[in-house]
């Protein structure tokens, strides 16, 4: 689904943040991306979702070189990717339900589908009762859960989540990973970035670890 070959990323004339990163995300896979704060996780996710360009190296998306994609093709790819941003990027004045409905509205989904899917996704993240609340009145952790419901509601081909459990307690974090596993079983490839290695190691999923500009794949293991 996504392949990165020898990606280098540097800002300005500084040392590279990513110095030689290769990675492959298989369709239907479930992966964590771990690494200390500031190591370059968000930068790497931005490259995968075409929000940033690498300084060098090749990005292959759905079998095609991203560098050769037309504007329209980039737009098509982006609409197939659900993103949970580290800073949520919700629309504060809209209700929780309307925020979750946005990807469906952009796609032109029928009203009936919106009326069915939005409450379902809100219940997945445990916020069915807050559908009508303006998002700005929700707590940080609640906003994070709305951002997850919004990223998942359109059943994206690829879900990218940047520190999606950073603002919630352990029980809710576990619930949210179960939400990602649920969407993964429906066919979505999942990549979750977290600085919390111990958290990621609780699950049997494969894990990419970013350190010193390089990436290593740690195979999935059953909980020790
Ligand atoms: N647009 C930018 N211009 C200059 N430097 C940047 C830019 N974006 C990121 N950086 C730098 O790149 C490094 C990696 O940042 P990044 O946000 O990718 O780290 P991260 O692993 O996501 O960290 P965190 O766990 O804190 O979210 C940081 O040192 C950051 O200051
Ligand atoms: Mg980050």
Coordinates of C-alpha atoms and ligand atoms in Angstrom, one line a residue:
X1 CA 0.0 0.0 0.0
X2 CA 2.8 2.4 1.0
X3 CA 6.5 2.0 0.4
X4 CA 9.3 4.4 1.3
X5 CA 12.7 3.9 -0.2
X6 CA 15.7 5.6 1.4
X7 CA 13.9 8.7 2.6
X8 CA 16.0 11.6 3.8
X9 CA 14.4 14.6 5.3
X10 CA 16.2 17.7 6.5
X11 CA 14.9 21.1 7.4
X12 CA 17.0 24.0 6.0
X13 CA 20.7 23.2 6.3
X14 CA 20.5 21.3 9.5
X15 CA 21.3 17.6 10.1
X16 CA 18.7 15.3 8.6
X17 CA 15.8 14.3 10.9
X18 CA 15.3 11.2 8.8
X19 CA 18.5 10.0 7.4
X20 CA 17.8 6.7 5.6
X21 CA 14.3 5.5 6.1
X22 CA 12.8 2.6 4.2
X23 CA 9.4 1.1 5.2
X24 CA 6.7 -1.0 3.7
X25 CA 3.1 -1.0 4.8
X26 CA 1.2 -4.0 3.5
X27 CA -2.4 -3.7 2.7
X28 CA -4.5 -4.8 5.7
X29 CA -1.5 -4.5 8.1
X30 CA -1.6 -3.0 11.6
X31 CA 1.6 -1.2 12.7
X32 CA 2.8 1.0 15.5
X33 CA 5.4 3.7 14.9
X34 CA 7.4 4.3 18.1
X35 CA 10.2 6.7 19.0
X36 CA 11.1 9.4 21.5
X37 CA 9.6 12.8 21.4
X38 CA 11.1 14.9 18.6
X39 CA 12.6 12.0 16.8
X40 CA 10.6 12.6 13.6
X41 CA 7.4 10.5 13.8
X42 CA 5.1 13.3 12.7
X43 CA 7.5 14.2 10.0
X44 CA 7.4 10.7 8.7
X45 CA 3.6 10.5 8.8
X46 CA 3.4 13.8 7.0
X47 CA 5.5 12.4 4.2
X48 CA 3.2 9.3 4.0
X49 CA 0.1 11.5 3.7
X50 CA 1.8 13.9 1.2
X51 CA 1.7 16.9 3.5
X52 CA 5.5 17.1 3.3
X53 CA 8.0 16.2 0.7
X54 CA 11.2 14.3 1.5
X55 CA 14.5 15.9 0.7
X56 CA 15.4 12.8 -1.2
X57 CA 14.2 9.2 -1.6
X58 CA 11.1 7.7 -3.2
X59 CA 7.6 7.4 -1.9
X60 CA 5.4 4.7 -3.6
X61 CA 1.7 4.9 -2.9
X62 CA -0.6 2.2 -4.2
X63 CA 2.1 1.1 -6.5
X64 CA 2.8 4.5 -8.0
X65 CA 5.6 6.9 -7.5
X66 CA 4.2 9.9 -5.5
X67 CA 6.5 12.3 -7.4
X68 CA 4.8 11.5 -10.6
X69 CA 1.2 11.9 -9.4
X70 CA -0.9 14.6 -10.8
X71 CA -2.6 17.1 -8.4
X72 CA -5.9 15.2 -9.0
X73 CA -4.3 11.8 -8.2
X74 CA -2.8 13.2 -5.0
X75 CA -6.3 14.4 -4.0
X76 CA -7.8 11.0 -4.7
X77 CA -5.1 9.3 -2.6
X78 CA -5.6 11.8 0.3
X79 CA -9.3 11.1 0.4
X80 CA -8.5 7.4 0.9
X81 CA -6.4 8.2 4.0
X82 CA -8.0 8.9 7.3
X83 CA -5.8 11.0 9.6
X84 CA -5.9 11.6 13.3
X85 CA -3.7 14.7 13.8
X86 CA -1.7 15.2 16.9
X87 CA -3.5 18.5 17.4
X88 CA -6.9 17.1 16.4
X89 CA -7.9 19.9 13.9
X90 CA -11.6 19.7 14.7
X91 CA -14.0 22.5 13.9
X92 CA -14.7 23.9 17.4
X93 CA -18.1 25.5 16.6
X94 CA -19.5 22.4 15.0
X95 CA -21.1 19.7 17.1
X96 CA -19.2 16.5 17.8
X97 CA -21.6 14.7 15.4
X98 CA -21.1 17.2 12.6
X99 CA -17.3 16.9 12.9
X100 CA -17.6 13.1 12.6
X101 CA -19.9 13.6 9.6
X102 CA -17.5 15.8 7.7
X103 CA -15.7 13.2 5.6
X104 CA -19.0 11.6 4.6
X105 CA -20.4 15.0 3.6
X106 CA -17.3 15.8 1.5
X107 CA -17.7 12.5 -0.2
X108 CA -21.4 13.3 -0.9
X109 CA -22.6 10.3 1.1
X110 CA -26.4 10.0 1.3
X111 CA -28.0 11.5 4.4
X112 CA -29.3 8.1 5.5
X113 CA -25.7 6.8 5.6
X114 CA -24.7 9.8 7.7
X115 CA -27.6 9.3 10.1
X116 CA -26.5 5.6 10.6
X117 CA -22.8 5.8 10.6
X118 CA -22.1 8.9 12.7
X119 CA -24.0 7.6 15.8
X120 CA -22.3 4.2 15.4
X121 CA -18.8 5.7 15.3
X122 CA -19.6 7.9 18.3
X123 CA -20.6 4.8 20.2
X124 CA -17.4 3.1 19.2
X125 CA -15.4 5.8 20.9
X126 CA -17.9 6.0 23.9
X127 CA -19.3 9.4 23.1
X128 CA -22.8 8.6 21.7
X129 CA -24.3 10.9 24.3
X130 CA -22.2 13.9 23.3
X131 CA -23.2 14.1 19.6
X132 CA -24.9 17.5 19.8
X133 CA -22.2 19.2 22.0
X134 CA -20.1 21.8 20.3
X135 CA -16.7 20.3 20.0
X136 CA -15.0 23.3 21.8
X137 CA -16.9 22.4 25.0
X138 CA -15.4 18.9 25.1
X139 CA -12.4 17.9 27.1
X140 CA -9.0 17.2 25.4
X141 CA -9.5 13.5 25.6
X142 CA -13.0 13.7 24.3
X143 CA -11.9 15.8 21.4
X144 CA -9.2 13.2 20.6
X145 CA -11.9 10.5 20.5
X146 CA -14.0 12.7 18.1
X147 CA -10.9 13.1 15.9
X148 CA -10.6 9.3 15.8
X149 CA -14.3 8.8 15.0
X150 CA -13.9 11.3 12.2
X151 CA -10.8 9.6 10.7
X152 CA -12.5 6.2 10.8
X153 CA -16.1 7.0 9.7
X154 CA -15.3 6.9 5.9
X155 CA -13.7 3.5 6.2
X156 CA -10.4 4.8 4.7
X157 CA -7.9 2.4 3.0
X158 CA -5.2 3.8 5.3
X159 CA -5.6 5.2 8.8
X160 CA -2.7 7.3 10.2
X161 CA -3.0 8.3 13.8
X162 CA -0.5 10.6 15.5
X163 CA -0.3 10.0 19.2
X164 CA -4.0 9.1 19.3
X165 CA -3.9 8.1 22.9
X166 CA -1.8 11.0 24.2
X167 CA -4.7 12.7 26.1
X168 CA -6.6 9.8 27.6
X169 CA -6.2 7.4 30.5
X170 CA -5.2 3.8 30.2
X171 CA -8.7 2.4 29.9
X172 CA -9.7 4.8 27.1
X173 CA -6.4 4.2 25.4
X174 CA -7.2 0.5 25.3
X175 CA -10.7 1.2 24.0
X176 CA -9.2 3.3 21.2
X177 CA -6.7 0.6 20.1
X178 CA -9.7 -1.7 20.0
X179 CA -11.5 0.8 17.7
X180 CA -8.4 0.8 15.4
X181 CA -8.4 -3.0 15.5
X182 CA -12.1 -3.0 14.5
X183 CA -11.5 -0.8 11.5
X184 CA -8.5 -2.9 10.6
X185 CA -10.6 -6.0 10.5
X186 CA -12.9 -4.2 8.0
X187 CA -9.8 -3.9 5.7
X188 CA -8.2 -0.6 6.7
X189 CA -4.4 -0.5 6.9
X190 CA -3.5 1.1 10.3
X191 CA -0.4 3.0 11.4
X192 CA -0.3 4.5 14.9
X193 CA 2.5 6.8 16.1
X194 CA 3.3 6.9 19.8
X195 CA 6.2 7.9 22.0
X196 CA 5.0 5.3 24.5
X197 CA 6.9 2.2 23.6
X198 CA 5.6 0.3 26.7
X199 CA 2.1 1.0 25.5
X200 CA 2.7 -0.3 22.0
X201 CA 4.4 -3.4 23.3
X202 CA 1.2 -4.4 25.1
X203 CA -0.2 -5.4 21.7
X204 CA 1.0 -8.1 19.3
X205 CA 1.2 -5.8 16.3
X206 CA 4.4 -5.1 14.4
X207 CA 6.2 -1.9 15.3
X208 CA 8.5 0.4 13.4
X209 CA 11.0 2.1 15.7
X210 CA 12.5 5.4 14.8
X211 CA 15.8 6.4 16.4
X212 CA 18.7 8.5 15.3
X213 CA 17.1 9.1 11.9
X214 CA 16.8 5.4 11.1
X215 CA 13.9 3.0 11.2
X216 CA 13.8 -0.6 12.3
X217 CA 10.9 -3.1 12.1
X218 CA 10.3 -5.0 15.3
X219 CA 8.2 -8.0 14.6
X220 CA 4.9 -8.5 16.4
X221 CA 5.1 -10.6 19.4
X222 CA 2.5 -12.0 21.8
X223 CA 2.2 -10.1 25.0
X224 CA 5.1 -11.1 27.3
Ligands
LIG1 N1 8.5 22.6 9.6 C1 9.6 22.4 10.4 N2 10.7 23.2 10.3 C2 11.8 23.0 11.0 N3 12.0 21.9 11.9 C3 11.0 21.1 12.0 C4 9.7 21.2 11.2 N4 8.9 20.2 11.6 C5 9.6 19.5 12.5 N5 10.8 20.0 12.7 C6 11.8 19.4 13.6 O1 12.0 18.0 13.3 C7 12.1 17.2 14.5 C8 11.1 16.1 14.5 O2 9.8 16.6 14.7 P1 8.5 15.7 14.7 O3 7.4 16.6 15.0 O4 8.5 14.9 13.5 O5 8.8 14.8 16.0 P2 7.9 13.7 16.7 O6 8.6 12.4 16.8 O7 6.6 13.7 16.1 O8 7.8 14.3 18.2 P3 6.6 14.2 19.2 O9 6.6 12.8 19.9 O10 7.0 15.3 20.3 O11 5.3 14.5 18.5 C9 12.0 18.2 15.6 O12 13.3 18.5 16.1 C10 11.3 19.4 15.0 O13 11.8 20.6 15.7
LIG2 MG1 4.7 14.2 16.7

